[in-house]
Structures are given as structure tokens and as C-alpha cells.
mmCIF file of C-alpha atoms in Angstrom:
data_model
loop_
_atom_site.group_PDB
_atom_site.id
_atom_site.type_symbol
_atom_site.label_atom_id
_atom_site.label_comp_id
_atom_site.label_asym_id
_atom_site.label_seq_id
_atom_site.Cartn_x
_atom_site.Cartn_y
_atom_site.Cartn_z
ATOM 1 C CA UNK D 25 38.137 169.921 -72.795
ATOM 2 C CA UNK D 26 36.470 172.053 -70.160
ATOM 3 C CA UNK D 27 34.756 168.963 -68.784
ATOM 4 C CA UNK D 28 38.108 167.162 -68.592
ATOM 5 C CA UNK D 29 39.608 169.792 -66.277
ATOM 6 C CA UNK D 30 36.438 170.989 -64.564
ATOM 7 C CA UNK D 31 36.764 170.873 -60.729
ATOM 8 C CA UNK D 32 40.330 169.536 -61.084
ATOM 9 C CA UNK D 33 42.651 171.127 -58.506
ATOM 10 C CA UNK D 34 46.039 171.895 -60.013
ATOM 11 C CA UNK D 35 49.111 173.328 -58.283
ATOM 12 C CA UNK D 36 51.436 175.226 -60.648
ATOM 13 C CA UNK D 37 55.005 175.807 -59.412
ATOM 14 C CA UNK D 38 57.391 178.230 -61.188
ATOM 15 C CA UNK D 39 59.648 181.088 -60.125
ATOM 16 C CA UNK D 40 58.623 183.114 -63.192
ATOM 17 C CA UNK D 41 55.552 185.275 -62.364
ATOM 18 C CA UNK D 42 54.593 185.661 -66.038
ATOM 19 C CA UNK D 43 54.537 181.868 -66.557
ATOM 20 C CA UNK D 44 52.495 181.395 -63.381
ATOM 21 C CA UNK D 45 49.933 183.973 -64.472
ATOM 22 C CA UNK D 46 49.650 182.560 -68.008
ATOM 23 C CA UNK D 47 49.179 178.979 -66.791
ATOM 24 C CA UNK D 48 46.697 180.010 -64.107
ATOM 25 C CA UNK D 49 44.522 181.944 -66.556
ATOM 26 C CA UNK D 50 44.661 179.162 -69.165
ATOM 27 C CA UNK D 51 43.799 176.365 -66.757
ATOM 28 C CA UNK D 52 41.025 178.284 -65.029
ATOM 29 C CA UNK D 53 39.521 179.140 -68.413
ATOM 30 C CA UNK D 54 39.194 175.382 -68.961
ATOM 31 C CA UNK D 55 37.455 174.840 -65.635
ATOM 32 C CA UNK D 56 40.353 173.909 -63.329
ATOM 33 C CA UNK D 57 40.878 175.264 -59.821
ATOM 34 C CA UNK D 58 44.445 176.575 -59.935
ATOM 35 C CA UNK D 59 46.791 177.459 -57.075
ATOM 36 C CA UNK D 60 50.294 178.831 -57.715
ATOM 37 C CA UNK D 61 53.611 178.687 -55.841
ATOM 38 C CA UNK D 62 56.892 180.444 -56.672
ATOM 39 C CA UNK D 63 59.240 177.862 -55.144
ATOM 40 C CA UNK D 64 59.527 174.210 -54.193
ATOM 41 C CA UNK D 65 59.400 175.094 -50.497
ATOM 42 C CA UNK D 66 56.169 177.049 -50.891
ATOM 43 C CA UNK D 67 54.653 174.307 -53.037
ATOM 44 C CA UNK D 68 55.543 171.575 -50.528
ATOM 45 C CA UNK D 69 53.943 173.577 -47.709
ATOM 46 C CA UNK D 70 50.747 173.895 -49.774
ATOM 47 C CA UNK D 71 50.714 170.168 -50.598
ATOM 48 C CA UNK D 72 51.026 169.227 -46.924
ATOM 49 C CA UNK D 73 47.790 171.052 -46.110
ATOM 50 C CA UNK D 74 45.788 171.151 -49.337
ATOM 51 C CA UNK D 75 44.972 168.058 -51.431
ATOM 52 C CA UNK D 76 45.675 168.465 -55.162
ATOM 53 C CA UNK D 77 44.719 166.366 -58.178
ATOM 54 C CA UNK D 78 47.753 167.362 -60.212
ATOM 55 C CA UNK D 79 51.030 169.288 -59.885
ATOM 56 C CA UNK D 80 52.728 171.133 -62.752
ATOM 57 C CA UNK D 81 56.249 172.183 -61.743
ATOM 58 C CA UNK D 82 59.281 173.813 -63.289
ATOM 59 C CA UNK D 83 62.661 172.131 -62.729
ATOM 60 C CA UNK D 84 64.995 175.107 -62.380
ATOM 61 C CA UNK D 85 63.992 177.284 -59.390
ATOM 62 C CA UNK D 86 65.963 179.027 -56.647
ATOM 63 C CA UNK D 87 66.198 177.055 -53.403
ATOM 64 C CA UNK D 88 64.356 173.764 -53.689
ATOM 65 C CA UNK D 89 64.325 172.834 -57.350
ATOM 66 C CA UNK D 90 61.579 170.939 -59.109
ATOM 67 C CA UNK D 91 63.320 167.557 -58.936
ATOM 68 C CA UNK D 92 63.921 167.831 -55.177
ATOM 69 C CA UNK D 93 60.287 168.874 -54.779
ATOM 70 C CA UNK D 94 59.268 165.858 -56.884
ATOM 71 C CA UNK D 95 61.343 163.559 -54.646
ATOM 72 C CA UNK D 96 59.615 164.902 -51.519
ATOM 73 C CA UNK D 97 56.198 164.393 -53.099
ATOM 74 C CA UNK D 98 57.031 160.824 -54.061
ATOM 75 C CA UNK D 99 58.047 160.067 -50.467
ATOM 76 C CA UNK D 100 55.221 161.913 -48.713
ATOM 77 C CA UNK D 101 52.195 162.678 -50.882
ATOM 78 C CA UNK D 102 50.804 160.553 -53.722
ATOM 79 C CA UNK D 103 49.909 162.874 -56.587
ATOM 80 C CA UNK D 104 50.428 163.036 -60.357
ATOM 81 C CA UNK D 105 53.265 165.414 -61.305
ATOM 82 C CA UNK D 106 54.043 166.928 -64.710
ATOM 83 C CA UNK D 107 57.416 168.676 -64.979
ATOM 84 C CA UNK D 108 58.455 171.437 -67.376
ATOM 85 C CA UNK D 109 61.827 172.870 -68.325
ATOM 86 C CA UNK D 110 63.537 174.982 -70.964
ATOM 87 C CA UNK D 111 66.771 172.989 -70.583
ATOM 88 C CA UNK D 112 65.880 170.063 -72.837
ATOM 89 C CA UNK D 113 69.535 169.021 -73.228
ATOM 90 C CA UNK D 114 70.089 168.758 -69.475
ATOM 91 C CA UNK D 115 67.428 166.120 -68.816
ATOM 92 C CA UNK D 116 66.301 162.828 -70.313
ATOM 93 C CA UNK D 117 62.600 162.048 -70.520
ATOM 94 C CA UNK D 118 63.027 158.527 -69.088
ATOM 95 C CA UNK D 119 65.035 159.881 -66.134
ATOM 96 C CA UNK D 120 62.273 162.320 -65.223
ATOM 97 C CA UNK D 121 59.601 159.624 -65.497
ATOM 98 C CA UNK D 122 61.708 157.233 -63.389
ATOM 99 C CA UNK D 123 61.841 159.871 -60.657
ATOM 100 C CA UNK D 124 58.045 159.815 -60.418
ATOM 101 C CA UNK D 125 56.697 162.316 -62.940
ATOM 102 C CA UNK D 126 53.883 161.249 -65.246
ATOM 103 C CA UNK D 127 54.763 163.588 -68.139
ATOM 104 C CA UNK D 128 57.312 166.139 -69.337
ATOM 105 C CA UNK D 129 56.753 169.526 -71.032
ATOM 106 C CA UNK D 130 59.374 171.628 -72.815
ATOM 107 C CA UNK D 131 59.486 175.430 -72.559
ATOM 108 C CA UNK D 132 58.540 177.713 -74.191
ATOM 109 C CA UNK D 133 55.111 176.272 -73.477
ATOM 110 C CA UNK D 134 52.383 176.019 -76.079
ATOM 111 C CA UNK D 135 49.130 176.374 -74.147
ATOM 112 C CA UNK D 136 47.065 174.012 -76.302
ATOM 113 C CA UNK D 137 49.678 171.306 -75.745
ATOM 114 C CA UNK D 138 49.680 171.986 -71.991
ATOM 115 C CA UNK D 139 45.921 171.606 -71.702
ATOM 116 C CA UNK D 140 45.881 168.486 -73.901
ATOM 117 C CA UNK D 141 48.672 166.836 -71.849
ATOM 118 C CA UNK D 142 46.990 167.646 -68.545
ATOM 119 C CA UNK D 143 43.668 166.464 -69.935
ATOM 120 C CA UNK D 144 45.305 163.092 -70.751
ATOM 121 C CA UNK D 145 46.824 162.768 -67.270
ATOM 122 C CA UNK D 146 43.527 163.563 -65.572
ATOM 123 C CA UNK D 147 41.634 161.167 -67.842
ATOM 124 C CA UNK D 148 44.093 158.327 -67.109
ATOM 125 C CA UNK D 149 43.925 159.002 -63.390
ATOM 126 C CA UNK D 150 40.123 158.858 -63.425
ATOM 127 C CA UNK D 151 40.213 155.621 -65.417
ATOM 128 C CA UNK D 152 42.608 154.117 -62.869
ATOM 129 C CA UNK D 153 40.239 155.093 -60.056
ATOM 130 C CA UNK D 154 37.328 153.509 -61.898
ATOM 131 C CA UNK D 155 39.360 150.326 -62.411
ATOM 132 C CA UNK D 156 40.281 150.235 -58.713
ATOM 133 C CA UNK D 157 36.620 150.627 -57.758
ATOM 134 C CA UNK D 158 35.623 147.903 -60.211
ATOM 135 C CA UNK D 159 38.378 145.607 -58.897
ATOM 136 C CA UNK D 160 37.276 146.202 -55.308
ATOM 137 C CA UNK D 161 33.654 145.540 -56.223
ATOM 138 C CA UNK D 162 34.545 142.284 -57.967
ATOM 139 C CA UNK D 163 36.757 141.228 -55.055
ATOM 140 C CA UNK D 164 33.989 141.898 -52.542
ATOM 141 C CA UNK D 165 31.506 140.059 -54.741
ATOM 142 C CA UNK D 166 33.470 136.834 -54.984
ATOM 143 C CA UNK D 167 34.467 136.979 -51.303
ATOM 144 C CA UNK D 168 30.819 137.453 -50.418
ATOM 145 C CA UNK D 169 29.872 134.486 -52.611
ATOM 146 C CA UNK D 170 32.481 132.285 -50.953
ATOM 147 C CA UNK D 171 31.425 133.470 -47.504
ATOM 148 C CA UNK D 172 27.821 132.518 -48.226
ATOM 149 C CA UNK D 173 28.928 129.052 -49.307
ATOM 150 C CA UNK D 174 31.059 128.756 -46.156
ATOM 151 C CA UNK D 175 28.112 129.829 -43.979
ATOM 152 C CA UNK D 176 25.943 127.210 -45.682
ATOM 153 C CA UNK D 177 28.492 124.518 -44.802
ATOM 154 C CA UNK D 178 29.005 125.856 -41.280
ATOM 155 C CA UNK D 179 25.278 125.999 -40.607
ATOM 156 C CA UNK D 180 25.128 122.204 -40.785
ATOM 157 C CA UNK D 181 27.622 121.882 -37.917
ATOM 158 C CA UNK D 182 27.454 124.924 -35.667
ATOM 159 C CA UNK D 183 24.109 126.402 -36.600
ATOM 160 C CA UNK D 184 25.448 129.972 -37.048
ATOM 161 C CA UNK D 185 28.149 131.674 -39.055
ATOM 162 C CA UNK D 186 29.920 132.996 -35.958
ATOM 163 C CA UNK D 187 32.634 130.334 -36.117
ATOM 164 C CA UNK D 188 33.977 131.650 -39.413
ATOM 165 C CA UNK D 189 34.210 135.186 -37.987
ATOM 166 C CA UNK D 190 36.117 133.930 -34.966
ATOM 167 C CA UNK D 191 38.403 131.840 -37.157
ATOM 168 C CA UNK D 192 39.405 134.893 -39.191
ATOM 169 C CA UNK D 193 40.136 136.853 -36.016
ATOM 170 C CA UNK D 194 42.163 134.083 -34.335
ATOM 171 C CA UNK D 195 44.217 133.471 -37.471
ATOM 172 C CA UNK D 196 44.944 137.155 -37.994
ATOM 173 C CA UNK D 197 46.027 137.492 -34.352
ATOM 174 C CA UNK D 198 48.373 134.509 -34.679
ATOM 175 C CA UNK D 199 49.800 135.623 -38.016
ATOM 176 C CA UNK D 200 50.388 139.137 -36.675
ATOM 177 C CA UNK D 201 52.311 137.716 -33.708
ATOM 178 C CA UNK D 202 54.439 135.733 -36.172
ATOM 179 C CA UNK D 203 55.392 138.933 -38.045
ATOM 180 C CA UNK D 204 54.066 137.596 -41.340
ATOM 181 C CA UNK D 205 53.518 139.992 -44.237
ATOM 182 C CA UNK D 206 50.431 142.196 -44.373
ATOM 183 C CA UNK D 207 49.494 140.664 -47.737
ATOM 184 C CA UNK D 208 49.604 137.124 -46.325
ATOM 185 C CA UNK D 209 47.607 138.166 -43.247
ATOM 186 C CA UNK D 210 44.900 139.718 -45.418
ATOM 187 C CA UNK D 211 44.687 136.560 -47.540
ATOM 188 C CA UNK D 212 44.566 134.422 -44.388
ATOM 189 C CA UNK D 213 41.695 136.460 -42.953
ATOM 190 C CA UNK D 214 39.523 135.636 -45.966
ATOM 191 C CA UNK D 215 40.840 132.129 -46.666
ATOM 192 C CA UNK D 216 40.796 130.657 -43.140
ATOM 193 C CA UNK D 217 36.975 130.541 -42.870
ATOM 194 C CA UNK D 218 36.976 128.176 -45.876
ATOM 195 C CA UNK D 219 38.683 125.417 -43.858
ATOM 196 C CA UNK D 220 35.517 123.390 -43.284
ATOM 197 C CA UNK D 221 33.712 124.173 -46.526
ATOM 198 C CA UNK D 222 33.794 120.444 -47.315
ATOM 199 C CA UNK D 223 31.356 119.766 -44.477
ATOM 200 C CA UNK D 224 28.625 120.683 -46.925
ATOM 201 C CA UNK D 225 29.089 117.129 -48.214
ATOM 202 C CA UNK D 226 28.888 115.402 -44.803
ATOM 203 C CA UNK D 227 25.553 113.978 -43.539
ATOM 204 C CA UNK D 228 23.954 116.006 -40.724
ATOM 205 C CA UNK D 229 23.456 112.885 -38.617
ATOM 206 C CA UNK D 230 27.229 112.485 -38.345
ATOM 207 C CA UNK D 231 28.099 116.162 -37.925
ATOM 208 C CA UNK D 232 25.672 116.690 -35.039
ATOM 209 C CA UNK D 233 25.886 113.254 -33.414
ATOM 210 C CA UNK D 234 26.217 113.819 -29.636
ATOM 211 C CA UNK D 235 27.807 110.464 -28.913
ATOM 212 C CA UNK D 236 31.150 109.004 -29.883
ATOM 213 C CA UNK D 237 31.633 108.472 -33.614
ATOM 214 C CA UNK D 238 32.177 104.978 -34.966
ATOM 215 C CA UNK D 239 35.304 104.344 -37.018
ATOM 216 C CA UNK D 240 33.158 104.353 -40.150
ATOM 217 C CA UNK D 241 31.550 107.682 -39.208
ATOM 218 C CA UNK D 242 34.925 109.208 -38.385
ATOM 219 C CA UNK D 243 36.244 108.155 -41.781
ATOM 220 C CA UNK D 244 33.297 109.961 -43.366
ATOM 221 C CA UNK D 245 34.073 113.090 -41.318
ATOM 222 C CA UNK D 246 37.665 112.992 -42.548
ATOM 223 C CA UNK D 247 36.522 113.363 -46.156
ATOM 224 C CA UNK D 248 35.467 116.977 -45.547
ATOM 225 C CA UNK D 249 39.119 117.942 -46.119
ATOM 226 C CA UNK D 250 39.299 116.420 -49.588
ATOM 227 C CA UNK D 251 35.767 117.542 -50.460
ATOM 228 C CA UNK D 252 36.698 121.105 -49.510
ATOM 229 C CA UNK D 253 39.884 120.966 -51.559
ATOM 230 C CA UNK D 254 37.914 119.783 -54.601
ATOM 231 C CA UNK D 255 35.347 122.567 -54.191
ATOM 232 C CA UNK D 256 38.122 125.182 -54.131
ATOM 233 C CA UNK D 257 40.378 123.591 -56.772
ATOM 234 C CA UNK D 258 41.667 125.246 -59.958
ATOM 235 C CA UNK D 259 40.933 128.849 -58.984
ATOM 236 C CA UNK D 260 42.844 131.833 -60.346
ATOM 237 C CA UNK D 261 42.201 133.702 -57.065
ATOM 238 C CA UNK D 262 44.991 133.812 -54.472
ATOM 239 C CA UNK D 263 42.411 133.745 -51.680
ATOM 240 C CA UNK D 264 40.698 130.639 -53.051
ATOM 241 C CA UNK D 265 44.022 128.884 -53.670
ATOM 242 C CA UNK D 266 45.078 129.537 -50.067
ATOM 243 C CA UNK D 267 41.649 128.334 -48.953
ATOM 244 C CA UNK D 268 42.251 125.088 -50.842
ATOM 245 C CA UNK D 269 45.612 124.588 -49.090
ATOM 246 C CA UNK D 270 43.932 125.205 -45.741
ATOM 247 C CA UNK D 271 40.975 122.922 -46.443
ATOM 248 C CA UNK D 272 43.235 119.965 -47.278
ATOM 249 C CA UNK D 273 45.811 120.531 -44.503
ATOM 250 C CA UNK D 274 44.118 121.912 -41.385
ATOM 251 C CA UNK D 275 43.665 118.439 -39.836
ATOM 252 C CA UNK D 276 47.265 117.395 -40.384
ATOM 253 C CA UNK D 277 49.228 117.048 -37.136
ATOM 254 C CA UNK D 278 52.757 118.083 -36.275
ATOM 255 C CA UNK D 279 53.578 114.470 -35.350
ATOM 256 C CA UNK D 280 52.379 113.139 -38.707
ATOM 257 C CA UNK D 281 49.286 111.399 -37.313
ATOM 258 C CA UNK D 282 46.726 113.713 -38.879
ATOM 259 C CA UNK D 283 44.742 113.408 -42.074
ATOM 260 C CA UNK D 284 44.218 113.146 -45.016
ATOM 261 C CA UNK D 285 47.896 112.828 -46.069
ATOM 262 C CA UNK D 286 49.698 112.238 -42.783
ATOM 263 C CA UNK D 287 51.995 115.221 -43.331
ATOM 264 C CA UNK D 288 54.520 115.921 -40.577
ATOM 265 C CA UNK D 289 56.184 119.028 -39.127
ATOM 266 C CA UNK D 290 56.845 121.927 -41.440
ATOM 267 C CA UNK D 291 55.851 119.900 -44.510
ATOM 268 C CA UNK D 292 52.351 120.986 -43.460
ATOM 269 C CA UNK D 293 51.612 124.374 -45.108
ATOM 270 C CA UNK D 294 52.035 127.262 -42.671
ATOM 271 C CA UNK D 295 48.463 128.448 -43.218
ATOM 272 C CA UNK D 296 47.219 124.938 -42.418
ATOM 273 C CA UNK D 297 49.214 124.883 -39.170
ATOM 274 C CA UNK D 298 47.834 128.264 -38.124
ATOM 275 C CA UNK D 299 44.253 127.302 -38.934
ATOM 276 C CA UNK D 300 44.661 123.938 -37.187
ATOM 277 C CA UNK D 301 45.526 125.626 -33.876
ATOM 278 C CA UNK D 302 42.891 128.350 -34.269
ATOM 279 C CA UNK D 303 40.208 125.803 -35.170
ATOM 280 C CA UNK D 304 40.948 123.603 -32.147
ATOM 281 C CA UNK D 305 41.016 126.636 -29.847
ATOM 282 C CA UNK D 306 37.618 127.739 -31.128
ATOM 283 C CA UNK D 307 36.192 124.225 -30.924
ATOM 284 C CA UNK D 308 37.302 123.850 -27.310
ATOM 285 C CA UNK D 309 35.967 127.270 -26.276
ATOM 286 C CA UNK D 310 32.628 126.993 -28.113
ATOM 287 C CA UNK D 311 29.502 124.888 -27.525
ATOM 288 C CA UNK D 312 28.597 122.365 -30.186
ATOM 289 C CA UNK D 313 25.611 120.023 -30.474
ATOM 290 C CA UNK D 314 27.903 117.220 -29.280
ATOM 291 C CA UNK D 315 30.010 119.065 -26.657
ATOM 292 C CA UNK D 316 30.044 121.674 -23.935
ATOM 293 C CA UNK D 317 32.469 124.604 -23.566
ATOM 294 C CA UNK D 318 35.864 123.686 -22.108
ATOM 295 C CA UNK D 319 36.986 125.906 -19.191
ATOM 296 C CA UNK D 320 40.272 127.827 -19.600
ATOM 297 C CA UNK D 321 42.507 125.474 -17.614
ATOM 298 C CA UNK D 322 41.395 122.469 -19.693
ATOM 299 C CA UNK D 323 42.117 124.356 -22.932
ATOM 300 C CA UNK D 324 45.558 125.330 -21.632
ATOM 301 C CA UNK D 325 46.329 121.786 -20.530
ATOM 302 C CA UNK D 326 45.305 120.462 -23.940
ATOM 303 C CA UNK D 327 47.587 122.883 -25.791
ATOM 304 C CA UNK D 328 50.456 122.131 -23.396
ATOM 305 C CA UNK D 329 50.016 118.403 -23.894
ATOM 306 C CA UNK D 330 49.678 118.677 -27.663
ATOM 307 C CA UNK D 331 52.364 121.348 -28.193
ATOM 308 C CA UNK D 332 54.621 119.055 -30.255
ATOM 309 C CA UNK D 333 52.065 116.380 -31.041
ATOM 310 C CA UNK D 334 48.960 117.959 -32.582
ATOM 311 C CA UNK D 335 50.301 121.503 -33.042
ATOM 312 C CA UNK D 336 53.302 123.324 -34.431
ATOM 313 C CA UNK D 337 55.142 123.981 -31.144
ATOM 314 C CA UNK D 338 55.855 127.637 -31.993
ATOM 315 C CA UNK D 339 52.187 128.311 -32.736
ATOM 316 C CA UNK D 340 50.997 126.495 -29.603
ATOM 317 C CA UNK D 341 53.498 128.497 -27.551
ATOM 318 C CA UNK D 342 52.139 131.754 -28.990
ATOM 319 C CA UNK D 343 48.616 130.796 -27.924
ATOM 320 C CA UNK D 344 49.730 129.763 -24.432
ATOM 321 C CA UNK D 345 51.909 132.859 -23.929
ATOM 322 C CA UNK D 346 49.063 135.126 -25.086
ATOM 323 C CA UNK D 347 46.193 133.072 -23.729
ATOM 324 C CA UNK D 348 44.265 136.040 -22.315
ATOM 325 C CA UNK D 349 44.277 137.739 -25.731
ATOM 326 C CA UNK D 350 42.681 134.685 -27.323
ATOM 327 C CA UNK D 351 40.139 134.378 -24.501
ATOM 328 C CA UNK D 352 39.289 138.053 -25.009
ATOM 329 C CA UNK D 353 38.520 137.323 -28.679
ATOM 330 C CA UNK D 354 36.402 134.349 -27.603
ATOM 331 C CA UNK D 355 34.444 136.657 -25.297
ATOM 332 C CA UNK D 356 34.114 139.342 -27.946
ATOM 333 C CA UNK D 357 32.715 137.053 -30.623
ATOM 334 C CA UNK D 358 30.427 134.772 -28.606
ATOM 335 C CA UNK D 359 26.831 135.687 -27.869
ATOM 336 C CA UNK D 360 27.284 134.245 -24.366
ATOM 337 C CA UNK D 361 30.278 135.245 -22.174
ATOM 338 C CA UNK D 362 33.010 132.628 -22.107
ATOM 339 C CA UNK D 363 32.790 130.825 -18.724
ATOM 340 C CA UNK D 364 35.708 131.250 -16.345
ATOM 341 C CA UNK D 365 34.764 128.361 -14.048
ATOM 342 C CA UNK D 366 34.018 124.701 -14.593
ATOM 343 C CA UNK D 367 31.199 124.138 -12.104
ATOM 344 C CA UNK D 368 28.944 122.736 -14.813
ATOM 345 C CA UNK D 369 31.625 121.312 -17.097
ATOM 346 C CA UNK D 370 31.568 117.685 -18.157
ATOM 347 C CA UNK D 371 33.134 115.709 -20.985
ATOM 348 C CA UNK D 372 30.878 113.962 -23.437
ATOM 349 C CA UNK D 373 31.819 110.624 -24.977
ATOM 350 C CA UNK D 374 32.832 112.445 -28.135
ATOM 351 C CA UNK D 375 34.914 114.907 -26.095
ATOM 352 C CA UNK D 376 36.794 112.047 -24.453
ATOM 353 C CA UNK D 377 37.489 110.390 -27.808
ATOM 354 C CA UNK D 378 38.745 113.643 -29.363
ATOM 355 C CA UNK D 379 40.965 114.461 -26.367
ATOM 356 C CA UNK D 380 42.981 111.279 -26.816
#
């Protein structure tokens, strides 16, 4: 039992000095670090400056009572709270728990019961922390595994993994400007780099061909969407499922002339529309084996021209209205500064075909 409470910091709140002294001596004898407060106001002031592992508070106290104190804690400071009262008829256990307490003790207190109850609360809290750590470790492990697979696919096309970093940043910037939920934005950050994972199944000779693709070669390129969707299919992970949606839809066009399904307008998943615009922006502002970097005015003209053709018009408008922000990200995440002039710019045959 000593090990259960050892180094645990407990705040005991009660207006009865004898109860405070008894609890303090008992808890410290079992290894806890115990601080006492005689009122809710005093206890709240302590909590705002001193982190605690557990709070044990009476309900009936002059001034701020225990339940008001509990309400403040729930709103301001996450901590486990055990309440105690001698008025067992005045309160229901489920009501106290609903207000945010983790347990309920009835006065007069029996010290063995107090220590056993607090031991249970501390043990459960530590188990929850261990589960959170394990969950985070597992999450990072599978995200790292997916990222390595994505880098392997990206290496065939771009030669580095920088594109997937930029894609995450562009998509997060767009989603933030669209006031989407924090949960969706976090999923999008990890899922968007999976958009081209299907390129792992495309021959290098086609991916890196400097000249214009033949119709047959372009049809092969198109299959990276369905290959990617198959790779990511049937996952229980939200991130992987969103990645599958993105892989299959990020080459669909607002006007319905994209691939592989020819989806049109808002029948295209939102994540796919966001990734589509971010992917084209990064492609235009990055060198590839088959193309040079497009200067800013060409990128702007392309997005203006394709605002209601290739792209969701609202998303294209966000990029155009915040163009400098996106260029700043391009500068931040490229090894070479993004060029501001077009003195050495020229369109390759493949550029011309893809600009149609």
C-alpha cells in the first residue's frame, strides 16, 4: 500500500481541523505528499499554482462548498477528485460521479477504507496513463510504417521524401482556412501523403519519362489511384481509411473529367478535393525529372483558369487569395529557394500536355 501512494501528491480539503490532521497523518504514513486546505477558495488557489495527483474534498464547507470547488476543477484543471460527506441522505452517488468525481466516501471516515479507495484511484489513473502511452506508441509505429511505404513509392517519382512533407503542410493550411475540425485536420496531415502510394506499382520508365506520355503510358499512370486504394483497403484505422479515399479520388476533377471514376463537383470526397489542389500546387512549384519549376505568375494563371474546371472553386480561391502563404511553405520546405522570376523557365512537352 505504501508503494501505491508513494510520491503521490494529494490535496485534502475540509473545514474541520481534526479531519485534516487525521487524513494528513494517515496519507503521509503511507508515503503520500499531502497538502491541506480549509476551504474551497484556498484549495482552488493551491490547485492553480501547484499540480496535484488527487484531491480529497468535503462537500459541506463555509464559502465555496466542495461541489462548487469540484465544478471549478472540472472546468479549469484536470485532476481526479474524491468527495466525502456526512450527509449521505442529501446526495446520490451517481449525481456526484456525474459532476466529475471519481469516488465518494461517507463520514465518519474509516482510515483503512480511505487508503484503499485512494489506492484504487491512483492505480487506475496510472493504468490509464500506461494505456495512453501504449496507444501513442502503437499509433506512431503504424504511421511510421505507412510513411516508410509512402517514401518508397515517392522515391520512384521525386527521388526524395520531401513531397510528402510539403503535402501534409499544404493540406493542413487549406483545411485550417476552411475551419474544419481539429480531428479531421490531424487525420488529413497523416493521410494526405498517402495519395500517391500506388505509384509503387508504376514502372520507373513511365514515372520519370521526360517527354510527353503516350495514351497507353498515361493509362498506366492512371492506375496508381486504384493501386493505392487497394493497398490501403479494409483497414480499421481512420487514418488509413481516409488515405484510401484520398488515393482513389485525388485525380478527380470538379468538372467530372478526372479519373478513375469521373466524379464531379462535391461528389468528390472533400479530402480528395483538398489533396488534388495541394498536389497540383506542389507539382507546379517543384522540379521533377520531366519538368522545371513553374514561376509564380504561371501557377496563379493555372489556378485561375482551372478554378471551376480542375479544382473545387472554393479551394482554388483560398489558394489564390493566400498565394504568398503557400509560396512561403514552398520556400520553407524546398532545399533550393523557390524562384521568383522566369528567366530560365521553359515548358517541356509533358508540361504542355498536362497544362491542357
